[in-house]
mmCIF file of C-alpha atoms in Angstrom:
data_model
loop_
_atom_site.group_PDB
_atom_site.id
_atom_site.type_symbol
_atom_site.label_atom_id
_atom_site.label_comp_id
_atom_site.label_asym_id
_atom_site.label_seq_id
_atom_site.Cartn_x
_atom_site.Cartn_y
_atom_site.Cartn_z
ATOM 1 C CA UNK A 219 -25.120 -4.301 5.942
ATOM 2 C CA UNK A 220 -25.084 -6.355 2.729
ATOM 3 C CA UNK A 221 -21.605 -6.901 1.461
ATOM 4 C CA UNK A 222 -22.294 -9.687 -0.728
ATOM 5 C CA UNK A 223 -21.128 -7.599 -3.890
ATOM 6 C CA UNK A 224 -17.897 -6.574 -1.952
ATOM 7 C CA UNK A 225 -17.003 -10.174 -1.159
ATOM 8 C CA UNK A 226 -17.766 -11.460 -4.852
ATOM 9 C CA UNK A 227 -15.306 -8.433 -5.800
ATOM 10 C CA UNK A 228 -12.690 -9.502 -3.323
ATOM 11 C CA UNK A 229 -12.938 -13.311 -4.519
ATOM 12 C CA UNK A 230 -12.725 -12.511 -8.018
ATOM 13 C CA UNK A 231 -9.853 -10.159 -7.641
ATOM 14 C CA UNK A 232 -7.775 -12.188 -5.073
ATOM 15 C CA UNK A 233 -8.790 -16.003 -5.905
ATOM 16 C CA UNK A 234 -5.803 -16.195 -8.304
ATOM 17 C CA UNK A 235 -3.278 -15.012 -6.134
ATOM 18 C CA UNK A 236 -0.458 -17.786 -5.547
ATOM 19 C CA UNK A 237 0.449 -18.856 -1.917
ATOM 20 C CA UNK A 238 3.614 -16.952 -1.164
ATOM 21 C CA UNK A 239 6.050 -17.427 1.609
ATOM 22 C CA UNK A 240 3.977 -16.584 4.981
ATOM 23 C CA UNK A 241 7.218 -14.923 6.626
ATOM 24 C CA UNK A 242 9.883 -12.936 5.187
ATOM 25 C CA UNK A 243 13.021 -12.226 6.541
ATOM 26 C CA UNK A 244 13.023 -15.060 8.963
ATOM 27 C CA UNK A 245 16.035 -15.440 11.431
ATOM 28 C CA UNK A 246 18.358 -18.473 11.303
ATOM 29 C CA UNK A 247 18.623 -18.967 15.058
ATOM 30 C CA UNK A 248 17.609 -18.035 18.479
ATOM 31 C CA UNK A 249 14.247 -17.912 20.320
ATOM 32 C CA UNK A 250 12.551 -15.567 17.767
ATOM 33 C CA UNK A 251 13.348 -17.898 14.888
ATOM 34 C CA UNK A 252 11.226 -20.672 16.581
ATOM 35 C CA UNK A 253 8.479 -18.325 16.720
ATOM 36 C CA UNK A 254 8.753 -17.662 13.107
ATOM 37 C CA UNK A 255 8.912 -21.468 12.576
ATOM 38 C CA UNK A 256 5.850 -21.934 14.538
ATOM 39 C CA UNK A 257 3.774 -19.436 12.429
ATOM 40 C CA UNK A 258 5.274 -20.700 9.209
ATOM 41 C CA UNK A 259 4.105 -24.330 10.133
ATOM 42 C CA UNK A 260 0.811 -23.167 11.196
ATOM 43 C CA UNK A 261 -0.147 -21.841 7.875
ATOM 44 C CA UNK A 262 1.749 -24.375 6.007
ATOM 45 C CA UNK A 263 -1.079 -26.624 4.872
ATOM 46 C CA UNK A 264 -4.294 -24.906 5.947
ATOM 47 C CA UNK A 265 -6.827 -23.507 3.138
ATOM 48 C CA UNK A 266 -7.886 -20.054 3.151
ATOM 49 C CA UNK A 267 -11.627 -21.162 4.230
ATOM 50 C CA UNK A 268 -10.208 -23.222 7.060
ATOM 51 C CA UNK A 269 -8.405 -20.703 8.984
ATOM 52 C CA UNK A 270 -9.718 -20.259 12.630
ATOM 53 C CA UNK A 271 -10.510 -16.702 14.257
ATOM 54 C CA UNK A 272 -7.120 -17.017 16.087
ATOM 55 C CA UNK A 273 -5.306 -17.640 12.932
ATOM 56 C CA UNK A 274 -7.412 -14.576 11.420
ATOM 57 C CA UNK A 275 -6.201 -12.603 14.207
ATOM 58 C CA UNK A 276 -2.652 -13.684 13.679
ATOM 59 C CA UNK A 277 -2.360 -12.859 10.107
ATOM 60 C CA UNK A 278 -3.907 -9.219 10.979
ATOM 61 C CA UNK A 279 -1.557 -8.594 13.964
ATOM 62 C CA UNK A 280 1.656 -10.135 13.117
ATOM 63 C CA UNK A 281 2.570 -7.467 10.510
ATOM 64 C CA UNK A 282 5.962 -7.922 11.252
ATOM 65 C CA UNK A 283 6.135 -11.570 10.293
ATOM 66 C CA UNK A 284 3.354 -11.774 7.581
ATOM 67 C CA UNK A 285 4.104 -10.624 4.305
ATOM 68 C CA UNK A 286 1.922 -8.510 2.026
ATOM 69 C CA UNK A 287 1.556 -11.227 -0.597
ATOM 70 C CA UNK A 288 0.540 -13.630 2.129
ATOM 71 C CA UNK A 289 -2.086 -11.207 3.565
ATOM 72 C CA UNK A 290 -3.389 -10.687 0.162
ATOM 73 C CA UNK A 291 -3.474 -14.555 -0.484
ATOM 74 C CA UNK A 292 -5.827 -14.895 2.583
ATOM 75 C CA UNK A 293 -7.659 -11.604 2.136
ATOM 76 C CA UNK A 294 -10.972 -13.487 0.970
ATOM 77 C CA UNK A 295 -11.341 -15.353 4.279
ATOM 78 C CA UNK A 296 -9.791 -12.166 6.394
ATOM 79 C CA UNK A 297 -12.470 -9.807 4.722
ATOM 80 C CA UNK A 298 -15.236 -12.301 5.651
ATOM 81 C CA UNK A 299 -14.081 -12.661 9.148
ATOM 82 C CA UNK A 300 -13.994 -8.822 9.738
ATOM 83 C CA UNK A 301 -17.174 -8.212 7.949
ATOM 84 C CA UNK A 302 -19.139 -10.801 10.066
ATOM 85 C CA UNK A 303 -17.445 -10.397 13.489
ATOM 86 C CA UNK A 304 -16.590 -7.588 15.765
ATOM 87 C CA UNK A 305 -12.989 -6.948 16.837
ATOM 88 C CA UNK A 306 -10.987 -7.410 13.559
ATOM 89 C CA UNK A 307 -12.534 -4.631 11.271
ATOM 90 C CA UNK A 308 -10.237 -1.714 12.611
ATOM 91 C CA UNK A 309 -7.059 -3.535 12.686
ATOM 92 C CA UNK A 310 -7.618 -5.186 9.372
ATOM 93 C CA UNK A 311 -7.925 -1.662 7.497
ATOM 94 C CA UNK A 312 -5.200 -0.413 9.161
ATOM 95 C CA UNK A 313 -2.907 -3.083 8.001
ATOM 96 C CA UNK A 314 -4.186 -2.966 4.821
ATOM 97 C CA UNK A 315 -3.470 0.744 4.222
ATOM 98 C CA UNK A 316 0.136 -0.086 4.746
ATOM 99 C CA UNK A 317 0.436 -2.588 2.036
ATOM 100 C CA UNK A 318 2.844 -2.291 -0.783
ATOM 101 C CA UNK A 319 0.441 -2.083 -3.659
ATOM 102 C CA UNK A 320 3.184 -2.114 -6.469
ATOM 103 C CA UNK A 321 2.469 -5.727 -7.067
ATOM 104 C CA UNK A 322 -1.429 -5.548 -7.250
ATOM 105 C CA UNK A 323 -3.460 -5.231 -10.167
ATOM 106 C CA UNK A 324 -5.830 -2.447 -10.888
ATOM 107 C CA UNK A 325 -8.818 -4.807 -10.134
ATOM 108 C CA UNK A 326 -7.116 -5.839 -6.814
ATOM 109 C CA UNK A 327 -6.405 -1.991 -5.895
ATOM 110 C CA UNK A 328 -10.000 -1.024 -6.232
ATOM 111 C CA UNK A 329 -11.387 -4.204 -4.270
ATOM 112 C CA UNK A 330 -8.873 -3.271 -1.531
ATOM 113 C CA UNK A 331 -9.980 0.247 -1.555
ATOM 114 C CA UNK A 332 -13.577 -0.839 -1.383
ATOM 115 C CA UNK A 333 -12.821 -3.112 1.340
ATOM 116 C CA UNK A 334 -10.818 -0.482 3.382
ATOM 117 C CA UNK A 335 -14.054 2.158 2.907
ATOM 118 C CA UNK A 336 -16.250 -0.456 4.142
ATOM 119 C CA UNK A 337 -14.405 -1.603 7.133
ATOM 120 C CA UNK A 338 -14.100 1.993 8.173
ATOM 121 C CA UNK A 339 -17.839 2.481 7.688
ATOM 122 C CA UNK A 340 -18.399 -0.623 9.616
ATOM 123 C CA UNK A 341 -16.315 0.639 12.517
ATOM 124 C CA UNK A 342 -18.153 4.068 12.720
ATOM 125 C CA UNK A 343 -21.424 2.180 12.835
ATOM 126 C CA UNK A 344 -20.186 -0.187 15.831
ATOM 127 C CA UNK A 345 -18.786 2.772 17.506
ATOM 128 C CA UNK A 346 -22.267 4.606 17.477
ATOM 129 C CA UNK A 347 -23.997 1.485 18.393
ATOM 130 C CA UNK A 348 -21.851 0.976 21.339
ATOM 131 C CA UNK A 349 -22.331 4.645 22.374
ATOM 132 C CA UNK A 350 -26.244 4.144 22.206
ATOM 133 C CA UNK A 351 -25.651 1.239 24.153
ATOM 134 C CA UNK A 352 -23.769 2.710 26.752
ATOM 135 C CA UNK A 353 -26.215 5.489 27.153
ATOM 136 C CA UNK A 354 -29.234 3.242 27.307
ATOM 137 C CA UNK A 355 -27.260 1.324 30.001
ATOM 138 C CA UNK A 356 -26.833 4.392 31.956
ATOM 139 C CA UNK A 357 -30.231 5.579 31.489
ATOM 140 C CA UNK A 358 -31.543 2.360 32.966
ATOM 141 C CA UNK A 359 -29.013 2.435 35.826
ATOM 142 C CA UNK A 360 -30.033 5.924 36.683
ATOM 143 C CA UNK A 361 -34.147 4.926 36.371
ATOM 144 C CA UNK A 362 -33.248 2.074 38.868
ATOM 145 C CA UNK A 363 -31.477 4.405 41.520
ATOM 146 C CA UNK A 364 -34.186 7.005 41.165
ATOM 147 C CA UNK A 365 -36.843 4.270 41.936
ATOM 148 C CA UNK A 366 -34.871 3.343 45.115
ATOM 149 C CA UNK A 367 -35.295 4.754 48.630
ATOM 150 C CA UNK A 368 -31.986 3.430 49.698
ATOM 151 C CA UNK A 369 -29.552 6.241 50.837
ATOM 152 C CA UNK A 370 -26.748 4.293 48.957
ATOM 153 C CA UNK A 371 -28.578 4.506 45.719
ATOM 154 C CA UNK A 372 -29.240 8.118 46.219
ATOM 155 C CA UNK A 373 -25.490 8.592 46.775
ATOM 156 C CA UNK A 374 -24.637 6.931 43.665
ATOM 157 C CA UNK A 375 -27.084 8.649 41.652
ATOM 158 C CA UNK A 376 -25.797 12.071 43.113
ATOM 159 C CA UNK A 377 -22.134 11.073 42.125
ATOM 160 C CA UNK A 378 -23.198 10.058 38.650
ATOM 161 C CA UNK A 379 -24.666 13.368 38.093
ATOM 162 C CA UNK A 380 -21.952 15.319 39.633
ATOM 163 C CA UNK A 381 -24.101 17.061 42.399
ATOM 164 C CA UNK A 382 -21.373 17.675 45.105
ATOM 165 C CA UNK A 383 -23.747 19.295 47.442
ATOM 166 C CA UNK A 384 -26.003 16.172 47.239
ATOM 167 C CA UNK A 385 -23.139 14.143 47.794
ATOM 168 C CA UNK A 386 -22.115 16.018 50.918
ATOM 169 C CA UNK A 387 -25.588 15.874 52.365
ATOM 170 C CA UNK A 388 -26.223 12.154 51.879
ATOM 171 C CA UNK A 389 -22.672 11.510 53.640
ATOM 172 C CA UNK A 390 -23.628 13.509 56.421
ATOM 173 C CA UNK A 391 -26.816 11.536 56.551
ATOM 174 C CA UNK A 392 -24.794 8.510 56.907
ATOM 175 C CA UNK A 393 -24.652 6.754 53.230
ATOM 176 C CA UNK A 394 -21.978 4.159 53.154
ATOM 177 C CA UNK A 395 -19.250 5.356 50.817
ATOM 178 C CA UNK A 396 -18.282 1.726 50.322
ATOM 179 C CA UNK A 397 -21.462 0.156 49.231
ATOM 180 C CA UNK A 398 -21.544 -1.219 45.781
ATOM 181 C CA UNK A 399 -24.383 -1.423 43.312
ATOM 182 C CA UNK A 400 -25.591 -4.456 42.140
ATOM 183 C CA UNK A 401 -22.845 -4.437 39.056
ATOM 184 C CA UNK A 402 -20.204 -4.379 41.791
ATOM 185 C CA UNK A 403 -19.489 -0.467 41.309
ATOM 186 C CA UNK A 404 -18.431 1.391 44.396
ATOM 187 C CA UNK A 405 -19.126 5.146 44.755
ATOM 188 C CA UNK A 406 -15.427 5.666 43.807
ATOM 189 C CA UNK A 407 -15.718 3.796 40.722
ATOM 190 C CA UNK A 408 -18.630 5.882 39.576
ATOM 191 C CA UNK A 409 -17.069 9.154 40.469
ATOM 192 C CA UNK A 410 -13.615 8.345 38.689
ATOM 193 C CA UNK A 411 -15.661 7.084 35.583
ATOM 194 C CA UNK A 412 -17.564 10.224 35.216
ATOM 195 C CA UNK A 413 -14.445 12.140 35.893
ATOM 196 C CA UNK A 414 -15.824 13.988 39.055
ATOM 197 C CA UNK A 415 -12.541 14.581 40.816
ATOM 198 C CA UNK A 416 -13.809 16.778 43.376
ATOM 199 C CA UNK A 417 -16.164 14.291 44.409
ATOM 200 C CA UNK A 418 -13.334 11.640 44.391
ATOM 201 C CA UNK A 419 -11.587 13.419 47.042
ATOM 202 C CA UNK A 420 -14.588 14.166 49.110
ATOM 203 C CA UNK A 421 -15.115 10.212 49.185
ATOM 204 C CA UNK A 422 -11.963 9.723 49.806
ATOM 205 C CA UNK A 423 -12.059 11.921 52.967
ATOM 206 C CA UNK A 424 -15.179 10.190 53.923
ATOM 207 C CA UNK A 425 -13.369 6.884 53.966
ATOM 208 C CA UNK A 426 -13.963 5.578 50.612
ATOM 209 C CA UNK A 427 -11.473 2.688 49.582
ATOM 210 C CA UNK A 428 -9.887 2.028 46.205
#
């Protein structure tokens, strides 16, 4: 995905934003006041493009501490981080959707809406990609079990497929209900992950341990 146009749009719209107070309504005493002070000091001197990934995350997650104006000041850096690295896109667009837009110009609102839309699309693409990777991982796992003559592997495959009759047969043949696969998954782990509750109970009755 090429987001150069979007980043140029955000840079133009938000480059002139003056650095505001990072924290609003800071308490004057107590343990919480120390946390506010620490965050204020953390962002006191850094430049937008010098923010670490941890600071980017703080800007997004600590919405009770970070002002909307501060978020907009750092938006070019935050947008770049969210578009380039996984893990920030969903929280950033949710945070941006809650911003009070009354202090924004029309250009800034348009850039903000464009960013929110793009981050949502990115999240959907990543979810599809993760689903495909998971499906392929399971396909590879099943293929490895199918190629194996070990009773324990046949048991894991029957569990994953939800074939309770095959599970019963293999247990009666002496399959070890506590033998794990090469990823460390036990028969009980597979049954629970797949949501096969009857097989979970059957395994427990056969001596499977948590």
